[in-house]
Amino acid sequence: MKKEIVIIGGGPAGIITATTAKKNNKEKDVTIIRKEEKGLVPCGIPYVFGTLESVEDNTMGIKPVQNLGVNFVFDEVTNVDFDNNSLKLKSGEDIQYEKLIFATGSMPVIPPVEGKDLQGVFTIDKNMEYIKEVKEYSKNCEEIIVVGGGFIGVEITDEIRKVAKKVTLIEAQPHLLPTAFDKDFGDLYEEKLSANGVEIKTNTLLKKVIGENNKVSSVELSDGSILKADMVVFSVGYKPNTELAKNTCLHLGYTGAIWVDEYMRTNKKDVFAVGDCAEHKDFFTRKPSKLMLASTAVFDARIAGSNLYKLKVVRENHGNLGVFSTSIEGLTLAAAGMTETTACNESFECIVGEASVIDRHPGTLPDKSPLVVKMVFSKESGLLLGAQMAGSKSVGELINVIGLGLQKGVTATDLITMQIGTHPLLTAAPTKYPLVLAAESALMKLR
Amino acid sequence: MKKEIVIIGGGPAGIITATTAKKNNKEKDVTIIRKEEKGLVPCGIPYVFGTLESVEDNTMGIKPVQNLGVNFVFDEVTNVDFDNNSLKLKSGEDIQYEKLIFATGSMPVIPPVEGKDLQGVFTIDKNMEYIKEVKEYSKNCEEIIVVGGGFIGVEITDEIRKVAKKVTLIEAQPHLLPTAFDKDFGDLYEEKLSANGVEIKTNTLLKKVIGENNKVSSVELSDGSILKADMVVFSVGYKPNTELAKNTCLHLGYTGAIWVDEYMRTNKKDVFAVGDCAEHKDFFTRKPSKLMLASTAVFDARIAGSNLYKLKVVRENHGNLGVFSTSIEGLTLAAAGMTETTACNESFECIVGEASVIDRHPGTLPDKSPLVVKMVFSKESGLLLGAQMAGSKSVGELINVIGLGLQKGVTATDLITMQIGTHPLLTAAPTKYPLVLAAESALMKLR
């Protein structure tokens, strides 16, 4: 069968590549090939365990995508012939393409520990039927171990603890959320989760899963302790899904993801890769980066989708920036760019500015929360390198001010003379706007 | 008495000039001269009528300012001798200064209508004792007329309607919030207020206030109608408080505010002006601008406070940008830069992009709201000129992403390749981030 634009994979990266490609090339047909008819909202997965009633409530609908003129084929690509612009489906059919986009996503990492195959051991695979199984299984469990205190681990823990009797969270690093936050912020979540009955073990590894009758019964930790358990959930990261890319000899990068240029083009003519399966570069160092975020995937997709036939959307690509946010128990944490720890590890000479304010004014207003901001600047140039914050839900957008600031190369001086909007019911006072105060506190140290 | 840094006025502009001056010049003494011992949080004034219990709950405390080493003198400046760097207080005392800053603020405009001096006619003067009087008076009123549907007028109306029997809001322009928003957004507030029992009359002027026994009894409107009223509140704008500046022959600008250069220096040596009493320039046209916002005042203050003795904080001053937000009945409106109407009136050739999304993902999550964004771009360059939005409280920070974007000269292309942070419980989906979608919809028209 002859097609024009073909995308392998229908997660956020695949869908946005398809819709962007269609908007930019109205005369071309656009097809997504994916296995499942029903896809999950990936970032919404933790909430199916507590907040949402059913896993189906977390469906990413394809109807609006079809309405934009994108076709779906529910099948699997088994081989690609790059020389002849053709691919083969599991069903046996051959498809000719003009442009092909790999959006094959990522798969959860399972550490090679003893007992990992026992009944009751799960990962957070982005697959609806699998997640239904995990949810169903969790209902009959009393003692659950979550391994990995990154974003997914923390969110799953907080959701599961609302329905399970006892949840223990194990993290190998000295604090929770170790890649995006410094210890002072990670510890805020340790406090919140502990206060809600979760047991947290940092600096701890899971050594093995112990079974009885082929089912999880307990786990052994690196401190020698043995914890009773009837379920283990691994959330220790994801790896790019590059099986098809590997089999077809597409060039992979240093991290094992598909190598791409600034416009998401692979080493093969007419072939692109986007999202978790594509290799990213760090914004500050240009090192290959393992950043895997739906937001990053979507931006890859917009670049690829606009630039399939001609380079239309030319961007100043500084590499990929991590902008993160999460919220548990009314406390939102967000971060963008480098933490103080990361900056030190990368040998940046930096200086930190901090501010602690109330996010309404006057502070007597109902609905107020404390808001803490920490910013990291380059000592010599005053350039912003990153920020972390803790506060109420509006922090989820406040971090995007920082994100744009990083992309536009703002300095501490830019920030203290930045013109902002404030309102009693919505933000901190203009006299105490935290981005300005934190920049000022750093600037005072720089003098 | 010999002093070093002296500030006339103790509102947000005066206070931040003082604290910034002290942080930058630890060895200098810093003194604020103001009339009242207790000052109000200016933007908080509307909330003393409904949300807050007492006017005192809206106090801007001076203790933290004193703790930073700033002195307060509660008095009034009656004259300044610029040649001898000295000023005279009402109490008779003379003060020598090294640097003098005018932060004398603004006063409400009272239109010259018949009956404006009757008992029961008020403005929103930023004075604690006066506002206490307004609040006290309103308690015995049943039918209240608010004149002026700008930010203060809309907020006062919504607060007073929570406690009064009948409130009518009169606006001369065709829609509410006419300077910051286009009609489509202004009308959202008209709907909200109407739904809560407020009568709204746009395209209408107050012709006169009619009294009985020297007290308000009704008002006559431009459409000929007469409305019963026992209280009239004028919120039709503010004018710079320049009496002292005028008397001392400080150079005033085109708008009647004190002329200042890029570093808030007046035409007199060692004399600065900041905040509502200083003349601002429009960000896009450099025309003199009547923008009077606490946030603008505070930025003036940081510039002046850092640059009193040497120009330390050098900024690329593009002029003043209005970044606004407000919230009533769970609906937040925010705007930055130019509206479509303003851009057209200023002869910009522009193009509009729009997006309408849900601010959580999946949309089945509790706590979700619709979020609408409208962006105005220059047609030729794709440069962002302004944005308006309507949504939940997080819009209060989302507008600051736009504010920074305007200051950094972002284009539609920058925005569609902008790297953002999203989270199910906090923002729209990465696939539907409204700033990106609105920019994309404009870009499609630009092609």
Short mmCIF file of C-alpha atoms in Angstrom, two decimals, chain A residues 358-369 423-430 432, chain B residues 39-48 51-61:
data_model
loop_
_atom_site.label_atom_id
_atom_site.label_comp_id
_atom_site.label_asym_id
_atom_site.label_seq_id
_atom_site.Cartn_x
_atom_site.Cartn_y
_atom_site.Cartn_z
CA ILE A 358 3.58 33.92 50.89
CA ASP A 359 1.83 33.42 47.54
CA ARG A 360 -1.02 35.86 48.20
CA HIS A 361 -1.09 39.46 49.44
CA PRO A 362 -1.98 40.50 52.07
CA GLY A 363 -0.95 37.28 53.81
CA THR A 364 -4.28 37.34 55.67
CA LEU A 365 -6.15 36.18 52.57
CA PRO A 366 -7.63 32.69 52.59
CA ASP A 367 -6.04 30.13 50.23
CA LYS A 368 -2.49 31.38 50.87
CA SER A 369 0.55 29.07 50.93
CA HIS A 423 -2.65 40.05 42.13
CA PRO A 424 -3.73 39.65 45.78
CA LEU A 425 -5.71 36.46 45.12
CA LEU A 426 -3.20 34.89 42.73
CA THR A 427 0.43 35.71 43.47
CA ALA A 428 2.91 37.02 46.00
CA ALA A 429 3.03 40.80 46.45
CA PRO A 430 4.90 42.81 43.82
CA LYS A 432 7.97 40.16 47.33
CA GLY B 39 -0.35 51.85 55.22
CA LEU B 40 -2.64 49.66 53.12
CA VAL B 41 -1.65 46.95 50.64
CA PRO B 42 -2.99 48.91 47.65
CA CYS B 43 -4.08 45.96 45.49
CA GLY B 44 -5.74 44.36 48.51
CA ILE B 45 -8.22 47.21 49.05
CA PRO B 46 -11.17 45.60 47.18
CA TYR B 47 -10.99 42.57 49.48
CA VAL B 48 -11.63 44.53 52.68
CA THR B 51 -13.34 38.56 51.75
CA LEU B 52 -11.34 40.11 54.61
CA GLU B 53 -12.97 40.78 57.94
CA SER B 54 -11.46 44.19 58.68
CA VAL B 55 -9.55 46.90 56.87
CA GLU B 56 -6.68 46.28 59.31
CA ASP B 57 -6.27 42.81 57.78
CA ASN B 58 -4.97 44.62 54.70
CA THR B 59 -2.08 46.42 56.41
CA MET B 60 1.34 46.62 54.81
CA GLY B 61 3.53 46.13 57.90
#
